[in-house]
Coordinates of C-alpha atoms in Angstrom, one line a residue:
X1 CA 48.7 150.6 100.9
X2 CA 45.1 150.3 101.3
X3 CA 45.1 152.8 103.7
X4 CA 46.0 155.1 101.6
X5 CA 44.4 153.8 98.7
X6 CA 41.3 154.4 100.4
X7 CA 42.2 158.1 100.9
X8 CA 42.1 159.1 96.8
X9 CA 38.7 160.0 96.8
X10 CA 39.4 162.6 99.9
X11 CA 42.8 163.7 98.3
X12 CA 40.9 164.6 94.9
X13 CA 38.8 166.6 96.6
X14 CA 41.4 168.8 98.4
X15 CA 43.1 168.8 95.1
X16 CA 39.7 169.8 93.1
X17 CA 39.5 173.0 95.8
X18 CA 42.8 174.1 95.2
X19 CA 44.5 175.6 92.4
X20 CA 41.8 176.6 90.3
X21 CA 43.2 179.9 89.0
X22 CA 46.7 178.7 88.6
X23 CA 44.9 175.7 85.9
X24 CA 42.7 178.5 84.6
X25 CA 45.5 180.7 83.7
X26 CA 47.5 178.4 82.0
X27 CA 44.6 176.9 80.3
X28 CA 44.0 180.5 79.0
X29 CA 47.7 180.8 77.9
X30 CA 47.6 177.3 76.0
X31 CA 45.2 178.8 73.7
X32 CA 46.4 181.7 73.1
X33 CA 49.7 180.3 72.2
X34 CA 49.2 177.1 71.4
X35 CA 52.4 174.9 72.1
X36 CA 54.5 173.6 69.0
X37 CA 54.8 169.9 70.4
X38 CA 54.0 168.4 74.2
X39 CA 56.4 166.2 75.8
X40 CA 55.3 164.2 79.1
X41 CA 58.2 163.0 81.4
X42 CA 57.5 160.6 84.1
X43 CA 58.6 156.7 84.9
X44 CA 56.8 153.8 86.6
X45 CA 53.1 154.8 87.8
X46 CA 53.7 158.3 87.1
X47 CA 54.6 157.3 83.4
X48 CA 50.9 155.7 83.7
X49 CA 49.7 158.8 84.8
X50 CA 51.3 161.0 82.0
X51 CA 49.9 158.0 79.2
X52 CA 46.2 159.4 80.7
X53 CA 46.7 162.6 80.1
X54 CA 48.5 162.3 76.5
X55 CA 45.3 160.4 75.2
X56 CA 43.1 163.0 76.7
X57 CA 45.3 165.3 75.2
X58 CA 44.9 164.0 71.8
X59 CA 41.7 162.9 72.3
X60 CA 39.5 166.0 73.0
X61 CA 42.3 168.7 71.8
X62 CA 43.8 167.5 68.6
X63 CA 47.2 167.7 69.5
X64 CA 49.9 165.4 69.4
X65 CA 52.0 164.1 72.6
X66 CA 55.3 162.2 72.8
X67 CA 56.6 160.7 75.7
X68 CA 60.3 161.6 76.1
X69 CA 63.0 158.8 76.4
X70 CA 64.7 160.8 79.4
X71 CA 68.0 159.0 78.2
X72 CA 68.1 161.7 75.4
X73 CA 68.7 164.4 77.1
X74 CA 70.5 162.6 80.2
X75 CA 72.8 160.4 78.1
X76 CA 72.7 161.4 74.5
X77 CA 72.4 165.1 75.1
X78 CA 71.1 166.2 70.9
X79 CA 70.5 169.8 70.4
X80 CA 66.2 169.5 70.4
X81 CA 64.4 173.0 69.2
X82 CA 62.2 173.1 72.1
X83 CA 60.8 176.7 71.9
X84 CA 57.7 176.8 72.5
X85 CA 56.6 173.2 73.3
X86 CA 55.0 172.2 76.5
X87 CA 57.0 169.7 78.5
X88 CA 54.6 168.2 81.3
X89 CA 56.6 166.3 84.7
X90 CA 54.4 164.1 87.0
X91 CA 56.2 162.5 90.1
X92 CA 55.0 162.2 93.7
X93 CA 58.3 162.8 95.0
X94 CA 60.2 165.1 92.5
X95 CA 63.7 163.6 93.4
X96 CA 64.6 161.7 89.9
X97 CA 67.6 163.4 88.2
X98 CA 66.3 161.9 85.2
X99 CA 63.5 164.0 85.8
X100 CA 64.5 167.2 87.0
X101 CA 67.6 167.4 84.2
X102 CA 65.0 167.5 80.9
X103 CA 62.9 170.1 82.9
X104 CA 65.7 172.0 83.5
X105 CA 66.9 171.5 80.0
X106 CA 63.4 172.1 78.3
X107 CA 62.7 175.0 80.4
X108 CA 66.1 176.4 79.7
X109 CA 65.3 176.0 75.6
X110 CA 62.2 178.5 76.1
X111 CA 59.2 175.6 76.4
X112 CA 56.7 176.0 79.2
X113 CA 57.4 173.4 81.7
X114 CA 54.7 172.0 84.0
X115 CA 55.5 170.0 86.9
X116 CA 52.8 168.0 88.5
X117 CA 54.2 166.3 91.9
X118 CA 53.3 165.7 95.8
X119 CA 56.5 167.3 97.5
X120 CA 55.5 171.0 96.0
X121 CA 59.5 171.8 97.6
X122 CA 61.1 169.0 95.5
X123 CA 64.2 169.8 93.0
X124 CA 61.3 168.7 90.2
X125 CA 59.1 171.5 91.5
X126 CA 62.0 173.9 91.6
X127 CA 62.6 173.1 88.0
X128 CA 59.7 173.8 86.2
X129 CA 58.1 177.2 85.6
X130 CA 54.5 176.1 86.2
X131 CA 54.2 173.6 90.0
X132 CA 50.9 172.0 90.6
X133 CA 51.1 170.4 93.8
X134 CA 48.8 167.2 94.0
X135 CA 47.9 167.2 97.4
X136 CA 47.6 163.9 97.8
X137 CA 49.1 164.2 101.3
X138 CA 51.6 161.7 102.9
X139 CA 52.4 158.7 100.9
X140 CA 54.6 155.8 102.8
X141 CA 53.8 152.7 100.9
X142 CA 55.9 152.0 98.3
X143 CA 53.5 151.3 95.7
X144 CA 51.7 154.1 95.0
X145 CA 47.7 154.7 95.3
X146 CA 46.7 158.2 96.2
X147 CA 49.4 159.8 94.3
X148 CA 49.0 157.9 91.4
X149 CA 44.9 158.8 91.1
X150 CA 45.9 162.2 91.8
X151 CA 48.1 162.7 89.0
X152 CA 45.3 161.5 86.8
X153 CA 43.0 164.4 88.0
X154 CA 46.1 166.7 87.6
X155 CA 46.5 165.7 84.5
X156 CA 42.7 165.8 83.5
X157 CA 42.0 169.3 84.7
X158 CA 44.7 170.8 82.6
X159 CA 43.5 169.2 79.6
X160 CA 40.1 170.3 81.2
X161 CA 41.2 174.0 81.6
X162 CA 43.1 174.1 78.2
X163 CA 40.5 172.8 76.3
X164 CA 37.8 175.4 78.3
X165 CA 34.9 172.9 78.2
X166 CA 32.9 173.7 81.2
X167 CA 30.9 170.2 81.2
X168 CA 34.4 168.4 81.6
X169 CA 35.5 170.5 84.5
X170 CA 32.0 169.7 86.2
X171 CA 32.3 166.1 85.5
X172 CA 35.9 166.4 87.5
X173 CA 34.2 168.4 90.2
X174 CA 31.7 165.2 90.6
X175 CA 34.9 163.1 90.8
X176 CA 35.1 162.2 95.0
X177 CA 31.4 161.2 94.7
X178 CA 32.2 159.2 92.1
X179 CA 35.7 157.4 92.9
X180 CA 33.6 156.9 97.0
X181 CA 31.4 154.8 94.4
X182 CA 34.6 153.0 93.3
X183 CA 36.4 152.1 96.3
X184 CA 33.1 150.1 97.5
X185 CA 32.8 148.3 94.4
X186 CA 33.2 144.1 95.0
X187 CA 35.8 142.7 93.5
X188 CA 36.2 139.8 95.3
X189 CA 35.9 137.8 92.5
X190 CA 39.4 138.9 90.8
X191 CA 41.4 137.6 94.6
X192 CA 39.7 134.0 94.3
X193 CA 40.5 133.9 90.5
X194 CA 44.2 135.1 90.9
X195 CA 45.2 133.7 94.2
X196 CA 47.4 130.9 92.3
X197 CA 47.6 132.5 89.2
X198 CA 51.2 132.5 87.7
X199 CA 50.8 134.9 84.6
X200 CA 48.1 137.2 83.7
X201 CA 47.8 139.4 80.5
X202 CA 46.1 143.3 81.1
X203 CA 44.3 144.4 78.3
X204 CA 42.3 147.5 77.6
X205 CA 42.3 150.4 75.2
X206 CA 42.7 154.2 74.5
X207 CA 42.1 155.6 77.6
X208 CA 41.6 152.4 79.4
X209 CA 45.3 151.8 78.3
X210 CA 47.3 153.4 81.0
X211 CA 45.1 151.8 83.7
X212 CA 45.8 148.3 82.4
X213 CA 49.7 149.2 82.4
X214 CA 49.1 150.5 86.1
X215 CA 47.3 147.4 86.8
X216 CA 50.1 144.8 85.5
X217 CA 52.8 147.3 87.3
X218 CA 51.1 146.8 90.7
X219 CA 50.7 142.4 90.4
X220 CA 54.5 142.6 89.5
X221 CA 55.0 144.8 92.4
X222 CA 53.1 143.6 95.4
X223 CA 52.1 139.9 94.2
X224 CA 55.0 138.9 92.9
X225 CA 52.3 137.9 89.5
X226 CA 54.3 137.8 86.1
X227 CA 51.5 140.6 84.4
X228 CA 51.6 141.6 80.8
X229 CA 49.3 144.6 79.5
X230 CA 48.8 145.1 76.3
X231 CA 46.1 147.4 74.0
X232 CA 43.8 145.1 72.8
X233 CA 44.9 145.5 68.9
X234 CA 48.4 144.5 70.2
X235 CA 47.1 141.4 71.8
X236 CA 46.8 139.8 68.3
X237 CA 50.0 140.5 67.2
X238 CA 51.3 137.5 68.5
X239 CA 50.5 137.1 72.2
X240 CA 47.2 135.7 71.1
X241 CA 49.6 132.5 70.8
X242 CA 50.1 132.3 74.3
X243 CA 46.4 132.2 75.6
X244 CA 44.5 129.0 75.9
X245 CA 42.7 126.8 78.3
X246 CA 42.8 128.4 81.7
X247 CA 44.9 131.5 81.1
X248 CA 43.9 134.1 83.1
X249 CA 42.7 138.0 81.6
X250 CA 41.5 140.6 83.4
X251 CA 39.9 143.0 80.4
X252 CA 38.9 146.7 81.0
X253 CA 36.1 147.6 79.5
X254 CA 35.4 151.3 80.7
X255 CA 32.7 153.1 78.7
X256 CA 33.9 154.9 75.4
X257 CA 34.7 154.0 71.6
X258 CA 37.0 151.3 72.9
X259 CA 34.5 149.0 74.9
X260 CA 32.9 147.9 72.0
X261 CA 36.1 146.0 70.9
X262 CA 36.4 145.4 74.2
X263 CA 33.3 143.2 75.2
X264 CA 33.9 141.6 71.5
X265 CA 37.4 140.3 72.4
X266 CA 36.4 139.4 76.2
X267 CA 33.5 136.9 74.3
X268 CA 36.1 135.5 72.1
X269 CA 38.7 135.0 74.8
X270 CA 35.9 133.1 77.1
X271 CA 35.1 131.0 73.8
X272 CA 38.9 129.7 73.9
X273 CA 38.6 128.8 77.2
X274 CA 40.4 131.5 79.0
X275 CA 39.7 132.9 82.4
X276 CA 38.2 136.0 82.3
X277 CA 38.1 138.9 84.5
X278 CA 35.9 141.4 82.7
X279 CA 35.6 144.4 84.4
X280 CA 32.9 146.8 82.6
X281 CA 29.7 149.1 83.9
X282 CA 27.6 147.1 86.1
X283 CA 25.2 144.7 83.9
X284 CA 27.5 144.6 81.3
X285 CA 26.9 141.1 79.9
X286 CA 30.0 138.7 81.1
X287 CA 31.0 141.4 83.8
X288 CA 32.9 140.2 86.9
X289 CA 34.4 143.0 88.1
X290 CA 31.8 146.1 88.6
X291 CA 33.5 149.4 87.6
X292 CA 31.5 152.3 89.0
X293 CA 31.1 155.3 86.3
X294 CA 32.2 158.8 86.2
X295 CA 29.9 161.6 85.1
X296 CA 31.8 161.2 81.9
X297 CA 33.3 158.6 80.2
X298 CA 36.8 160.1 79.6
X299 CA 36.6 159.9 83.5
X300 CA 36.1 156.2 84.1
X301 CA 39.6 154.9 83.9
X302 CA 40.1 157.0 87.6
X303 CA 37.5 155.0 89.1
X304 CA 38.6 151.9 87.5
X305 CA 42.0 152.1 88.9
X306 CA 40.6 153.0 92.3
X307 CA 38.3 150.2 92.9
X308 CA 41.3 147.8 91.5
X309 CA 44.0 148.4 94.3
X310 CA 42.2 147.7 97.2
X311 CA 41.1 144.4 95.0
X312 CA 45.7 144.1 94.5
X313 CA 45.9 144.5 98.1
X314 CA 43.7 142.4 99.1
X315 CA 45.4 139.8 96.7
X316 CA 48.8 140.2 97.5
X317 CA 47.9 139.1 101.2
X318 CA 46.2 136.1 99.8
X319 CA 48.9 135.0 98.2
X320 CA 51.3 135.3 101.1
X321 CA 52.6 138.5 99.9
X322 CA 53.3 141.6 102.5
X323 CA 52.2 144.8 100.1
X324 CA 53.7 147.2 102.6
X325 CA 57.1 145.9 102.0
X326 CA 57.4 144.7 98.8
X327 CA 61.1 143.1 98.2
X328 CA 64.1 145.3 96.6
X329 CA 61.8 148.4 96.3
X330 CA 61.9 151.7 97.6
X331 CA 59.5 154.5 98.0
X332 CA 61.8 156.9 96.3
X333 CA 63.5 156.0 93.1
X334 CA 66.7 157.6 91.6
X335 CA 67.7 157.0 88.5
X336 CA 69.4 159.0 85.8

């Protein structure tokens, strides 16, 4: 796992040199036929991924995204009118029949369907029109790093070529240099806060949001640490009764209009006595946990989530956990 983990900044940039005109073209289409709906469909990390790309999505382009229930069209099978939508799939190994049926269903309904995955021969890949391998190369540990961080560049650069700003598409370019920054970062501090923790809430916001769910995923996974995330506007509808003396937060704070909010709730959590992890741009005011900065802010989250799993690594060990062999997982999941 950290291997691997340490290999993201490396696998972005084979990614980033690769595919350019395949992203440019169907940037170019997007806008000249603008979709009538996007649907992401993903599960576990990948799910994470898709939540990035949805807010950037919405964010910089206007346009609404849903993330389908898979069950719908795997269980409950309704008639959707999908012409003309974009569906978007992200997996690293493109073997889920719960992924590959709606692609193949959503593709057959006349919507562009964009596959984002690792194993470019998968049956995922085979189903969608447009493949976008993301070259993440091999990826043995079960919890997944590389693949995951590429996903969010893959994810990125279409939003990037869609939306045709060229400043974004330089900031992604910049993106090794800046996730190298990353994985160097100290965050020592998190494994001596954590290393008898029993529960931990994950909080962050708007495009923060799908690294805190990523985050909670991987203490479940490979620490065997009960982790909530929530946005922080959900934390006050009622699991602000659960936090007192002692309980431990870790709070990303990337840069944006959500860190604001951010710092404000991290000071008022602190003020009730609660442990907390605040990671935020270095000499941020309360920050623990340094998060190194992108050369835009819609870019952080990538670099937040690579300098936190060799930190989730690091921790699993020190609580006695082996993170290369987490218990009743498997690399590849199946579900329908």
């Amino acid at each position: 796992m950290l291997v691997e983990a340490r290999q993201a900044p490396a696998a972005v940039a084979d990614q980033l040199a690769a595919d350019a005109a395949a992203y440019e073209a169907l940037g170019a289409h997007l806008r000249e036929q603008p979709p009538t709906g996007v649907l992401t469909i993903a599960r576990g990390s990948s799910d994470h991924a898709a939540g990035f790309m949805a807010y950037l999505t919405m964010a910089r382009l206007g346009q609404l995204v849903t993330s389908l229930p898979m069950s719908l069209v795997t269980l409950y099978r309704p008639r959707f009118a999908a012409r003309g939508m974009l569906s978007v799939a992200f997996s690293q190994s493109g073997q889920s029949p719960d992924l590959v049926a709606p692609t193949q269903y959503f593709r057959a309904q006349a919507a562009r369907t964009v596959a984002f995955v690792n194993d470019a021969q998968s049956p995922l890949a085979g189903a969608a029109e447009w493949i976008f391998a993301l070259r993440a190369g091999a990826e043995t540990s079960v919890a997944a790093t590389k693949s995951f961080i590429a996903q969010m560049v893959a994810g990125a650069r279409l939003v990037g070529a869609w939306e045709g700003d060229k400043s974004f598409r330089a900031a992604l370019a910049d993106l090794p240099q800046a996730l190298q920054r990353a994985v160097d970062a100290d965050w020592q501090a998190a494994v001596e806060a954590l290393r008898d923790a029993d529960r931990l809430f994950v909080i962050s916001r708007g495009t923060g949001l799908p690294v805190a769910l990523e985050a909670a995923l991987k203490f479940k996974e490979v620490c065997g640490l009960q982790a909530e995330a929530f946005s922080s506007a959900e934390l006050r509808h009622g699991p602000m009764a659960l936090i007192g003396a002692g309980y431990p937060m870790l709070i990303f704070a990337p840069r944006g209009p959500a860190q604001a909010g951010l710092l404000a709730l991290a000071d008022e959590m602190r003020a009730r006595g609660a442990r907390v992890l605040l990671a935020a741009p270095a000499g941020t005011s309360g920050c623990v946990l340094p998060l190194a900065e992108a050369a835009v802010a819609d870019l952080d989250p990538v670099c937040a989530v690579q300098s936190f799993y060799p930190m989730v690594e690091a921790l699993a060990r020190a609580r006695g956990f082996d993170p290369d062999r987490p218990p009743h997982l498997a690399k590849v999941t199946r579900t329908r």
